[in-house]
Amino acid sequence: MRTKISELAKRLRNREISAVELTKAYIGAIEKLNPTLNAYVHLTFDTALNAAEQADQRLKEGDAPLLCGIPMALKDNICTDGLNTTCCSKILKGFKPYYDATVWEKLKAHGAVLLGKTNMDEFAMGSTSETSCYGAPLNPRNTNYVTGGSSGGSAAAVCANLAVYSLGSDTGGSIRQPASFCGVVGLKPTYGAVSRYGLIAYGSSLDQIGPMTNSVKDAAIVFDAIKGGDRRDQTSVDYDYGSSLAECLDRDVKGMRIGVAEEFFDGINPEIKSKIEEAIKLFERNGAVIENIRLPALKLALPVYYIIACAEASSNLGRYDGIRYGYRTSSYTSIEDMIVKTRSEGFGDEVKRRIMLGTYVLSSGYYDAYYKKACLIREEINREFDAVF
Amino acid sequence: MSISKTEIEKLAKLAKLSFSDEELERFTAEFDEIIAFADTINQSIEGGTEEIRNVGARMVSFDDLRADEVMPSLPNEKILSNVEGYNGFFSVERSKK
């Protein structure tokens, strides 16, 4: 049975279950199901049990935050001090960061219990999680299906109740799409809402960390715990939301204006379309004002994303040189040879493809036609959004 | 437009990657498809402005940045914990005698 955060928090406070017992139940479930589902690629049970003991102490003292003692998971591209963080890539196999990502620092302060790191497409490049060097996770709803990606392991872990909630990262759909495939809730927060310090970079002008949960309310609770400006991520901001997102959910929708863009329905599955239309009607019945809007530049969003993300990735992944991160080729004749061999052996095909495209669109002669053009169209998409708001 | 094997080799050099002959064949063929997809950005946008804003228009001014602060660094031994370090340095085998 999948349980909501607020429900578990209540049981922990009523002493119906201890954090250690709860953690042990999740460890048991992971031991039973993970060999098949492959949702987790690194397990951190010892750390989890220690954290659960401390959580029980805090719960006893009575000052514990809502997330205290709740077992959860992190995508394998979010840095955890001293614990494996490998982006599911051979080039980072065995890599243990020496600092915590801000999101993990924040959740730890809330008393979160980390069960392990979840499977993903290598360097978050993919939409099925099949490019993972550990093999793909399976969709718990039907193991013949993929989980989606790149945060496929995070989605599968929540779906199969191998974690109460997880964090994923989203550059071009990597939280929202696997959440949809596995039937869980995924939120890509607005760019700048959550610090990416300690998130291994893919496309820095697009990357965001966000929650994957069993309910919208849970997503809001986790978002509230991880949001906020951070001096270590220059793009993050301290925005005044007026109240917590969890509280916002209890507000009335009466008079709220909701724009429905025609472009969102291009080529959509009819079953999904009818579900969305039902939801629109539900909002309308409750007093929301529905306005049909147009965002014509959106039809170019996918190639624009692909060009910009690959360009940034080709630069971000330049750091894997065989010197600083562990994996290094076994024999080489020069520094250049060592770097080239390490990268060619360490990166998978999809990563190489994107680095190559990124290099292409940034190279002289093609820069204006691809990278610059994509940036200009992104501005146009921005302008269209600004115009409707 | 079709990309040549020589161009792919040049790109690979820039990207610090190498490909076997078989991989090179495969990548060259795939690359045409990828570029064809990237080329779809050349479609016109309904109602789109002719001269789109300059990318540089959103430059961050130095006044918007916080002042530099001196903070403690991570200790050497932590940074070297993933590699075989040498006297507090990253080590690379000598390749030129």
Short mmCIF file of C-alpha atoms in Angstrom, two decimals:
data_model
loop_
_atom_site.label_atom_id
_atom_site.label_comp_id
_atom_site.label_asym_id
_atom_site.label_seq_id
_atom_site.Cartn_x
_atom_site.Cartn_y
_atom_site.Cartn_z
CA MET A 1 0.00 0.00 0.00
CA ARG A 2 1.36 3.37 -1.02
CA THR A 3 0.97 5.88 1.78
CA LYS A 4 1.00 9.66 1.74
CA ILE A 5 3.65 11.67 3.56
CA SER A 6 1.13 13.34 5.87
CA GLU A 7 -0.38 9.96 6.77
CA LEU A 8 3.03 8.44 7.59
CA ALA A 9 4.04 11.54 9.53
CA LYS A 10 0.92 11.10 11.65
CA ARG A 11 1.63 7.44 12.32
CA LEU A 12 5.21 8.24 13.28
CA ARG A 13 3.98 10.88 15.72
CA ASN A 14 1.32 8.59 17.18
CA ARG A 15 4.01 5.96 17.81
CA GLU A 16 2.11 3.46 15.65
CA ILE A 17 5.38 2.80 13.89
CA SER A 18 8.96 3.98 14.47
CA ALA A 19 11.17 5.43 11.76
CA VAL A 20 13.49 2.43 12.15
CA GLU A 21 10.60 -0.01 11.65
CA LEU A 22 9.35 1.95 8.67
CA THR A 23 12.84 2.02 7.14
CA LYS A 24 13.25 -1.73 7.69
CA ALA A 25 9.94 -2.36 5.94
CA TYR A 26 11.17 -0.38 2.91
CA ILE A 27 14.55 -2.16 2.97
CA GLY A 28 12.68 -5.49 2.95
CA ALA A 29 10.58 -4.42 -0.03
CA ILE A 30 13.68 -3.22 -1.92
CA GLU A 31 15.52 -6.50 -1.24
CA LYS A 32 12.53 -8.39 -2.60
CA LEU A 33 11.66 -6.30 -5.65
CA ASN A 34 14.75 -4.40 -6.72
CA PRO A 35 16.56 -7.40 -8.24
CA THR A 36 13.72 -7.46 -10.80
CA LEU A 37 12.84 -3.77 -11.12
CA ASN A 38 16.40 -2.35 -11.02
CA ALA A 39 15.03 0.95 -9.73
CA TYR A 40 17.99 1.45 -7.38
CA VAL A 41 21.60 1.25 -8.53
CA HIS A 42 23.26 2.03 -5.17
CA LEU A 43 21.76 1.04 -1.82
CA THR A 44 22.53 3.00 1.33
CA PHE A 45 20.82 0.91 4.00
CA ASP A 46 23.37 1.52 6.76
CA THR A 47 23.11 5.28 6.31
CA ALA A 48 19.32 4.92 6.19
CA LEU A 49 19.12 3.01 9.48
CA ASN A 50 21.38 5.54 11.22
CA ALA A 51 19.25 8.39 9.92
CA ALA A 52 16.09 6.56 11.04
CA GLU A 53 17.46 6.17 14.57
CA GLN A 54 18.20 9.88 14.72
CA ALA A 55 14.75 10.62 13.32
CA ASP A 56 13.14 8.54 16.07
CA GLN A 57 15.05 10.60 18.61
CA ARG A 58 13.82 13.85 17.05
CA LEU A 59 10.28 12.55 16.88
CA LYS A 60 10.48 11.68 20.56
CA GLU A 61 11.66 15.20 21.36
CA GLY A 62 8.64 16.50 19.48
CA ASP A 63 10.23 19.14 17.19
CA ALA A 64 10.42 17.03 14.04
CA PRO A 65 9.55 18.44 10.59
CA LEU A 66 6.98 16.65 8.43
CA LEU A 67 9.60 14.76 6.38
CA CYS A 68 11.46 13.48 9.44
CA GLY A 69 11.91 9.70 9.35
CA ILE A 70 10.34 9.30 5.89
CA PRO A 71 12.30 6.90 3.63
CA MET A 72 13.15 8.35 0.22
CA ALA A 73 15.48 8.09 -2.79
CA LEU A 74 17.69 10.37 -4.88
CA LYS A 75 18.48 10.17 -8.57
CA ASP A 76 22.05 9.02 -9.21
CA ASN A 77 23.11 12.47 -10.49
CA ILE A 78 22.54 14.26 -7.15
CA CYS A 79 25.74 14.44 -5.10
CA THR A 80 25.82 12.75 -1.72
CA ASP A 81 28.95 13.13 0.39
CA GLY A 82 30.82 9.82 0.56
CA LEU A 83 28.05 7.87 -1.20
CA ASN A 84 28.14 6.60 -4.79
CA THR A 85 26.97 9.15 -7.35
CA THR A 86 27.68 7.90 -10.85
CA CYS A 87 25.11 9.33 -13.29
CA CYS A 88 24.77 5.66 -14.31
CA SER A 89 27.90 6.10 -16.43
CA LYS A 90 31.00 3.92 -16.61
CA ILE A 91 33.10 7.09 -16.56
CA LEU A 92 31.92 7.82 -12.98
CA LYS A 93 31.80 4.22 -11.72
CA GLY A 94 32.73 4.15 -8.06
CA PHE A 95 32.75 7.96 -7.77
CA LYS A 96 31.95 9.23 -4.28
CA PRO A 97 31.43 13.00 -4.09
CA TYR A 98 33.04 14.94 -1.29
CA TYR A 99 30.11 17.26 -0.66
CA ASP A 100 26.31 17.18 -0.53
CA ALA A 101 24.01 18.74 -3.09
CA THR A 102 21.98 21.58 -1.57
CA VAL A 103 18.70 19.65 -2.00
CA TRP A 104 20.14 16.72 -0.08
CA GLU A 105 21.60 19.00 2.60
CA LYS A 106 18.12 20.50 3.04
CA LEU A 107 16.30 17.16 3.14
CA LYS A 108 18.86 15.78 5.60
CA ALA A 109 18.16 18.74 7.86
CA HIS A 110 14.48 17.71 7.70
CA GLY A 111 15.45 14.22 8.91
CA ALA A 112 15.05 12.43 5.56
CA VAL A 113 16.08 8.77 5.38
CA LEU A 114 18.00 7.98 2.18
CA LEU A 115 17.47 4.40 0.97
CA GLY A 116 19.65 4.69 -2.12
CA LYS A 117 20.38 6.23 -5.49
CA THR A 118 18.09 5.53 -8.41
CA ASN A 119 18.64 4.36 -11.96
CA MET A 120 18.62 6.83 -14.86
CA ASP A 121 19.71 7.34 -18.43
CA GLU A 122 23.45 7.92 -18.56
CA PHE A 123 24.05 11.59 -17.68
CA ALA A 124 20.25 12.04 -17.90
CA MET A 125 20.40 11.70 -21.68
CA GLY A 126 17.41 9.69 -22.82
CA SER A 127 13.73 9.13 -22.27
CA THR A 128 13.58 5.41 -21.41
CA SER A 129 16.40 4.99 -18.83
CA GLU A 130 17.82 2.30 -21.14
CA THR A 131 21.14 4.11 -21.63
CA SER A 132 22.07 3.42 -17.96
CA CYS A 133 25.34 1.49 -17.64
CA TYR A 134 23.56 -0.70 -15.06
CA GLY A 135 20.78 -1.75 -17.46
CA ALA A 136 17.28 -0.28 -17.61
CA PRO A 137 14.80 -0.24 -14.72
CA LEU A 138 11.44 -1.92 -15.42
CA ASN A 139 8.05 -0.29 -15.15
CA PRO A 140 6.39 -1.68 -11.98
CA ARG A 141 2.93 -1.39 -13.56
CA ASN A 142 3.95 -3.71 -16.38
CA THR A 143 7.47 -5.05 -16.49
CA ASN A 144 7.29 -5.38 -20.27
CA TYR A 145 7.20 -1.60 -20.45
CA VAL A 146 9.94 0.98 -19.95
CA THR A 147 9.78 3.42 -17.04
CA GLY A 148 10.42 6.43 -19.23
CA GLY A 149 13.38 8.60 -18.42
CA SER A 150 15.73 9.92 -17.65
CA SER A 151 14.53 9.76 -13.98
CA GLY A 152 13.12 6.26 -14.60
CA GLY A 153 14.48 4.70 -11.40
CA SER A 154 13.07 7.54 -9.27
CA ALA A 155 9.65 7.05 -10.87
CA ALA A 156 9.76 3.24 -10.55
CA ALA A 157 10.87 3.40 -6.89
CA VAL A 158 7.88 5.59 -5.96
CA CYS A 159 5.48 3.60 -8.13
CA ALA A 160 6.48 0.25 -6.59
CA ASN A 161 6.50 1.77 -3.08
CA LEU A 162 10.23 1.25 -2.69
CA ALA A 163 10.43 4.87 -1.47
CA VAL A 164 7.81 7.28 -0.19
CA TYR A 165 9.15 9.98 -2.48
CA SER A 166 12.17 10.61 -4.63
CA LEU A 167 13.97 13.44 -6.36
CA GLY A 168 14.58 13.46 -10.08
CA SER A 169 16.03 16.04 -12.44
CA ASP A 170 14.43 17.47 -15.55
CA THR A 171 16.17 19.13 -18.49
CA GLY A 172 13.73 18.31 -21.31
CA GLY A 173 11.05 16.19 -19.64
CA SER A 174 13.11 13.86 -17.44
CA ILE A 175 10.85 14.16 -14.37
CA ARG A 176 7.48 14.67 -16.03
CA GLN A 177 7.70 11.95 -18.67
CA PRO A 178 8.76 9.00 -16.44
CA ALA A 179 6.23 10.16 -13.82
CA SER A 180 3.59 9.89 -16.52
CA PHE A 181 4.82 6.47 -17.70
CA CYS A 182 4.79 5.07 -14.14
CA GLY A 183 1.61 6.83 -13.01
CA VAL A 184 3.14 8.97 -10.25
CA VAL A 185 3.29 12.73 -9.74
CA GLY A 186 6.32 14.57 -11.10
CA LEU A 187 7.02 18.28 -10.79
CA LYS A 188 9.60 20.24 -12.76
CA PRO A 189 9.85 23.44 -10.73
CA THR A 190 10.28 26.77 -12.48
CA TYR A 191 13.90 27.36 -13.45
CA GLY A 192 15.65 29.02 -10.52
CA ALA A 193 13.21 27.76 -7.87
CA VAL A 194 15.49 24.97 -6.62
CA SER A 195 19.28 25.10 -6.25
CA ARG A 196 21.22 22.79 -8.58
CA TYR A 197 24.39 22.94 -6.50
CA GLY A 198 25.60 19.33 -6.48
CA LEU A 199 23.47 18.24 -9.43
CA ILE A 200 25.83 16.83 -12.05
CA ALA A 201 25.37 19.21 -14.96
CA TYR A 202 23.81 18.25 -18.30
CA GLY A 203 22.16 21.32 -19.89
CA SER A 204 22.70 24.03 -17.30
CA SER A 205 20.26 26.58 -18.72
CA LEU A 206 17.48 23.97 -18.47
CA ASP A 207 18.34 21.60 -15.58
CA GLN A 208 16.06 21.60 -12.54
CA ILE A 209 15.65 19.20 -9.61
CA GLY A 210 12.12 18.26 -8.57
CA PRO A 211 10.02 15.81 -6.56
CA MET A 212 8.43 12.54 -7.69
CA THR A 213 5.63 11.42 -5.39
CA ASN A 214 2.36 9.57 -4.99
CA SER A 215 0.18 12.66 -4.69
CA VAL A 216 0.13 16.31 -5.67
CA LYS A 217 0.13 17.26 -1.99
CA ASP A 218 3.30 15.21 -1.39
CA ALA A 219 4.98 16.91 -4.36
CA ALA A 220 4.13 20.28 -2.80
CA ILE A 221 5.49 19.19 0.60
CA VAL A 222 8.80 18.02 -0.91
CA PHE A 223 9.06 21.12 -3.13
CA ASP A 224 8.59 23.33 -0.06
CA ALA A 225 11.50 21.52 1.61
CA ILE A 226 13.95 21.90 -1.28
CA LYS A 227 13.06 25.31 -2.80
CA GLY A 228 14.87 28.59 -2.31
CA GLY A 229 17.89 30.64 -3.29
CA ASP A 230 21.39 29.36 -2.70
CA ARG A 231 24.62 31.34 -2.91
CA ARG A 232 26.25 28.32 -4.56
CA ASP A 233 23.84 28.35 -7.54
CA GLN A 234 23.83 31.79 -9.11
CA THR A 235 20.62 31.04 -11.04
CA SER A 236 18.58 30.18 -7.95
CA VAL A 237 16.29 32.79 -6.43
CA ASP A 238 14.49 33.42 -3.17
CA TYR A 239 11.00 33.97 -4.43
CA ASP A 240 8.21 35.02 -2.11
CA TYR A 241 5.38 32.59 -2.84
CA GLY A 242 3.23 34.15 -0.12
CA SER A 243 2.70 30.79 1.52
CA SER A 244 3.94 27.24 1.20
CA LEU A 245 2.93 25.39 -1.96
CA ALA A 246 1.22 22.76 0.21
CA GLU A 247 -1.02 25.50 1.65
CA CYS A 248 -1.70 26.94 -1.82
CA LEU A 249 -3.30 23.62 -2.78
CA ASP A 250 -6.11 24.17 -0.28
CA ARG A 251 -7.09 27.46 -1.90
CA ASP A 252 -10.23 27.93 -3.98
CA VAL A 253 -9.80 27.93 -7.77
CA LYS A 254 -12.73 30.32 -8.23
CA GLY A 255 -11.78 33.16 -10.57
CA MET A 256 -8.40 31.61 -11.38
CA ARG A 257 -7.50 32.11 -15.07
CA ILE A 258 -6.15 29.01 -16.76
CA GLY A 259 -4.71 29.23 -20.27
CA VAL A 260 -5.09 26.18 -22.49
CA ALA A 261 -2.69 26.26 -25.40
CA GLU A 262 -3.86 24.65 -28.60
CA GLU A 263 -0.28 23.58 -29.32
CA PHE A 264 -0.22 21.27 -26.28
CA PHE A 265 -2.74 19.02 -28.03
CA ASP A 266 -0.79 18.44 -31.24
CA GLY A 267 -0.44 14.71 -31.84
CA ILE A 268 -1.70 13.80 -28.37
CA ASN A 269 -3.03 10.33 -27.51
CA PRO A 270 -6.89 10.52 -27.64
CA GLU A 271 -7.28 8.85 -24.24
CA ILE A 272 -4.97 11.39 -22.59
CA LYS A 273 -6.67 14.22 -24.45
CA SER A 274 -10.08 13.24 -23.10
CA LYS A 275 -8.68 12.99 -19.54
CA ILE A 276 -7.23 16.48 -19.81
CA GLU A 277 -10.53 17.78 -21.16
CA GLU A 278 -12.30 16.22 -18.18
CA ALA A 279 -9.87 18.01 -15.85
CA ILE A 280 -10.48 21.31 -17.66
CA LYS A 281 -14.23 20.85 -17.16
CA LEU A 282 -13.70 20.08 -13.49
CA PHE A 283 -11.79 23.33 -13.04
CA GLU A 284 -14.51 25.17 -14.94
CA ARG A 285 -17.28 23.72 -12.79
CA ASN A 286 -15.37 24.95 -9.74
CA GLY A 287 -15.27 28.51 -11.01
CA ALA A 288 -11.93 28.72 -12.84
CA VAL A 289 -11.91 30.77 -16.04
CA ILE A 290 -10.60 28.81 -19.02
CA GLU A 291 -9.02 30.79 -21.83
CA ASN A 292 -7.85 29.30 -25.08
CA ILE A 293 -4.44 30.69 -25.93
CA ARG A 294 -1.88 30.28 -28.71
CA LEU A 295 1.85 29.64 -28.30
CA PRO A 296 2.88 29.10 -31.95
CA ALA A 297 6.64 29.00 -31.31
CA LEU A 298 6.14 25.98 -29.08
CA LYS A 299 6.18 23.68 -32.08
CA LEU A 300 9.93 24.33 -32.26
CA ALA A 301 10.54 23.70 -28.56
CA LEU A 302 11.85 20.16 -29.02
CA PRO A 303 14.59 20.82 -31.62
CA VAL A 304 15.47 24.04 -29.75
CA TYR A 305 15.83 22.08 -26.51
CA TYR A 306 17.90 19.41 -28.24
CA ILE A 307 20.34 21.89 -29.76
CA ILE A 308 20.78 23.96 -26.59
CA ALA A 309 21.02 20.95 -24.25
CA CYS A 310 23.58 19.17 -26.45
CA ALA A 311 25.65 22.35 -26.84
CA GLU A 312 25.77 22.81 -23.08
CA ALA A 313 26.43 19.11 -22.50
CA SER A 314 29.41 19.12 -24.85
CA SER A 315 30.90 21.84 -22.67
CA ASN A 316 29.78 20.44 -19.28
CA LEU A 317 31.08 16.95 -20.03
CA GLY A 318 34.48 18.34 -21.03
CA ARG A 319 35.54 17.87 -17.40
CA TYR A 320 35.69 14.07 -17.70
CA ASP A 321 39.34 13.86 -18.58
CA GLY A 322 40.48 10.76 -16.71
CA ILE A 323 42.32 12.83 -14.12
CA ARG A 324 39.82 13.94 -11.51
CA TYR A 325 36.98 11.42 -11.34
CA GLY A 326 38.39 7.95 -10.96
CA TYR A 327 37.98 6.11 -14.26
CA ARG A 328 41.10 6.22 -16.45
CA THR A 329 42.07 4.13 -19.46
CA SER A 330 44.66 1.43 -18.71
CA SER A 331 47.35 2.38 -21.24
CA TYR A 332 48.17 5.56 -23.10
CA THR A 333 51.00 7.26 -24.90
CA SER A 334 50.35 10.95 -24.14
CA ILE A 335 48.03 13.15 -22.08
CA GLU A 336 45.88 13.75 -25.16
CA ASP A 337 45.73 10.01 -25.83
CA MET A 338 44.74 9.36 -22.20
CA ILE A 339 41.90 11.89 -22.33
CA VAL A 340 40.55 10.64 -25.66
CA LYS A 341 40.78 6.95 -24.69
CA THR A 342 39.24 7.52 -21.24
CA ARG A 343 36.29 9.41 -22.72
CA SER A 344 35.79 6.97 -25.60
CA GLU A 345 35.78 3.97 -23.24
CA GLY A 346 33.85 5.70 -20.44
CA PHE A 347 30.93 7.32 -22.27
CA GLY A 348 28.08 5.34 -23.83
CA ASP A 349 26.85 5.85 -27.40
CA GLU A 350 24.00 8.26 -26.59
CA VAL A 351 26.30 10.52 -24.58
CA LYS A 352 28.84 10.51 -27.41
CA ARG A 353 26.12 11.32 -29.93
CA ARG A 354 25.01 14.36 -27.91
CA ILE A 355 28.54 15.58 -27.25
CA MET A 356 29.19 15.30 -31.01
CA LEU A 357 26.03 17.21 -31.92
CA GLY A 358 26.83 19.84 -29.27
CA THR A 359 30.33 20.20 -30.69
CA TYR A 360 28.86 20.50 -34.20
CA VAL A 361 26.32 23.23 -33.37
CA LEU A 362 28.98 25.24 -31.52
CA SER A 363 31.66 24.88 -34.18
CA SER A 364 32.51 27.85 -36.37
CA GLY A 365 30.42 27.84 -39.51
CA TYR A 366 27.42 26.20 -37.79
CA TYR A 367 27.14 28.30 -34.62
CA ASP A 368 24.84 30.94 -36.13
CA ALA A 369 22.68 28.44 -38.02
CA TYR A 370 22.02 26.21 -35.01
CA TYR A 371 23.07 27.35 -31.55
CA LYS A 372 22.41 31.07 -31.98
CA LYS A 373 19.20 30.43 -33.90
CA ALA A 374 17.98 28.06 -31.16
CA CYS A 375 18.71 30.69 -28.49
CA LEU A 376 16.74 33.26 -30.49
CA ILE A 377 13.75 30.96 -30.84
CA ARG A 378 13.92 30.28 -27.11
CA GLU A 379 13.59 34.03 -26.60
CA GLU A 380 10.57 33.98 -28.89
CA ILE A 381 8.98 31.18 -26.82
CA ASN A 382 9.67 33.26 -23.69
CA ARG A 383 8.05 36.26 -25.28
CA GLU A 384 4.94 34.30 -26.18
CA PHE A 385 4.61 33.11 -22.59
CA ASP A 386 5.16 36.66 -21.29
CA ALA A 387 2.44 37.89 -23.62
CA VAL A 388 -0.25 35.54 -22.32
CA PHE A 389 0.47 36.20 -18.65
CA MET B 1 22.89 17.93 -46.59
CA SER B 2 25.00 14.92 -45.89
CA ILE B 3 27.95 14.94 -43.52
CA SER B 4 31.20 13.28 -44.56
CA LYS B 5 33.29 10.83 -42.59
CA THR B 6 36.15 13.37 -42.60
CA GLU B 7 33.89 15.96 -40.96
CA ILE B 8 32.84 13.45 -38.29
CA GLU B 9 36.50 12.68 -37.61
CA LYS B 10 37.24 16.39 -37.24
CA LEU B 11 34.31 16.79 -34.82
CA ALA B 12 35.45 13.77 -32.82
CA LYS B 13 38.87 15.36 -32.48
CA LEU B 14 37.30 18.58 -31.17
CA ALA B 15 35.13 16.57 -28.76
CA LYS B 16 38.13 14.49 -27.60
CA LEU B 17 36.52 11.22 -28.66
CA SER B 18 37.72 8.48 -30.96
CA PHE B 19 35.74 5.98 -33.00
CA SER B 20 36.65 2.66 -34.58
CA ASP B 21 36.03 2.33 -38.34
CA GLU B 22 32.80 0.45 -37.69
CA GLU B 23 31.60 3.06 -35.15
CA LEU B 24 32.56 5.84 -37.53
CA GLU B 25 30.35 4.37 -40.28
CA ARG B 26 27.43 4.06 -37.87
CA PHE B 27 27.87 7.53 -36.36
CA THR B 28 28.15 9.17 -39.77
CA ALA B 29 24.87 7.60 -40.89
CA GLU B 30 23.11 8.52 -37.63
CA PHE B 31 24.44 12.04 -37.71
CA ASP B 32 22.57 12.89 -40.89
CA GLU B 33 19.31 11.99 -39.17
CA ILE B 34 20.19 14.01 -36.07
CA ILE B 35 21.08 17.07 -38.14
CA ALA B 36 17.87 16.69 -40.13
CA PHE B 37 16.02 16.92 -36.81
CA ALA B 38 18.07 19.96 -35.71
CA ASP B 39 17.24 21.55 -39.07
CA THR B 40 13.54 21.56 -38.18
CA ILE B 41 14.22 24.79 -36.24
CA ASN B 42 14.21 26.49 -39.62
CA GLN B 43 10.42 26.28 -39.93
CA SER B 44 8.70 29.65 -39.81
CA ILE B 45 6.77 30.61 -36.70
CA GLU B 46 3.28 31.93 -37.13
CA GLY B 47 3.28 35.57 -36.01
CA GLY B 48 6.99 35.35 -35.12
CA THR B 49 8.97 38.55 -35.21
CA GLU B 50 11.37 39.02 -38.09
CA GLU B 51 14.41 40.07 -36.13
CA ILE B 52 14.34 38.23 -32.85
CA ARG B 53 15.90 39.86 -29.80
CA ASN B 54 19.66 39.66 -29.53
CA VAL B 55 20.87 36.89 -27.23
CA GLY B 56 23.28 39.27 -25.58
CA ALA B 57 20.44 41.55 -24.52
CA ARG B 58 20.04 39.69 -21.27
CA MET B 59 23.60 40.11 -20.07
CA VAL B 60 24.03 40.11 -16.32
CA SER B 61 25.65 43.28 -15.05
CA PHE B 62 28.48 43.05 -12.51
CA ASP B 63 26.31 45.19 -10.23
CA ASP B 64 23.85 42.29 -10.01
CA LEU B 65 26.46 39.90 -8.69
CA ARG B 66 27.29 39.46 -5.06
CA ALA B 67 30.68 40.54 -3.77
CA ASP B 68 33.42 37.92 -3.61
CA GLU B 69 33.87 36.31 -0.23
CA VAL B 70 36.76 34.21 0.97
CA MET B 71 35.46 30.82 2.08
CA PRO B 72 37.32 27.74 3.29
CA SER B 73 38.18 25.25 0.52
CA LEU B 74 37.65 21.53 0.69
CA PRO B 75 40.68 19.69 2.09
CA ASN B 76 43.06 18.16 -0.47
CA GLU B 77 42.62 14.63 0.82
CA LYS B 78 38.83 14.81 0.25
CA ILE B 79 39.24 16.08 -3.31
CA LEU B 80 41.78 13.34 -4.02
CA SER B 81 39.66 10.62 -2.42
CA ASN B 82 38.50 9.23 -5.78
CA VAL B 83 41.91 9.02 -7.41
CA GLU B 84 45.39 7.80 -6.70
CA GLY B 85 46.87 11.11 -5.65
CA TYR B 86 50.52 11.90 -5.23
CA ASN B 87 51.68 14.19 -2.39
CA GLY B 88 48.39 16.10 -2.48
CA PHE B 89 48.33 16.42 -6.29
CA PHE B 90 46.45 14.67 -9.06
CA SER B 91 48.86 12.28 -10.67
CA VAL B 92 49.29 11.48 -14.35
CA GLU B 93 51.89 9.07 -15.67
CA ARG B 94 54.85 10.76 -17.29
CA SER B 95 54.39 10.41 -21.03
CA LYS B 96 57.25 12.55 -22.29
CA LYS B 97 60.69 11.73 -21.04
#
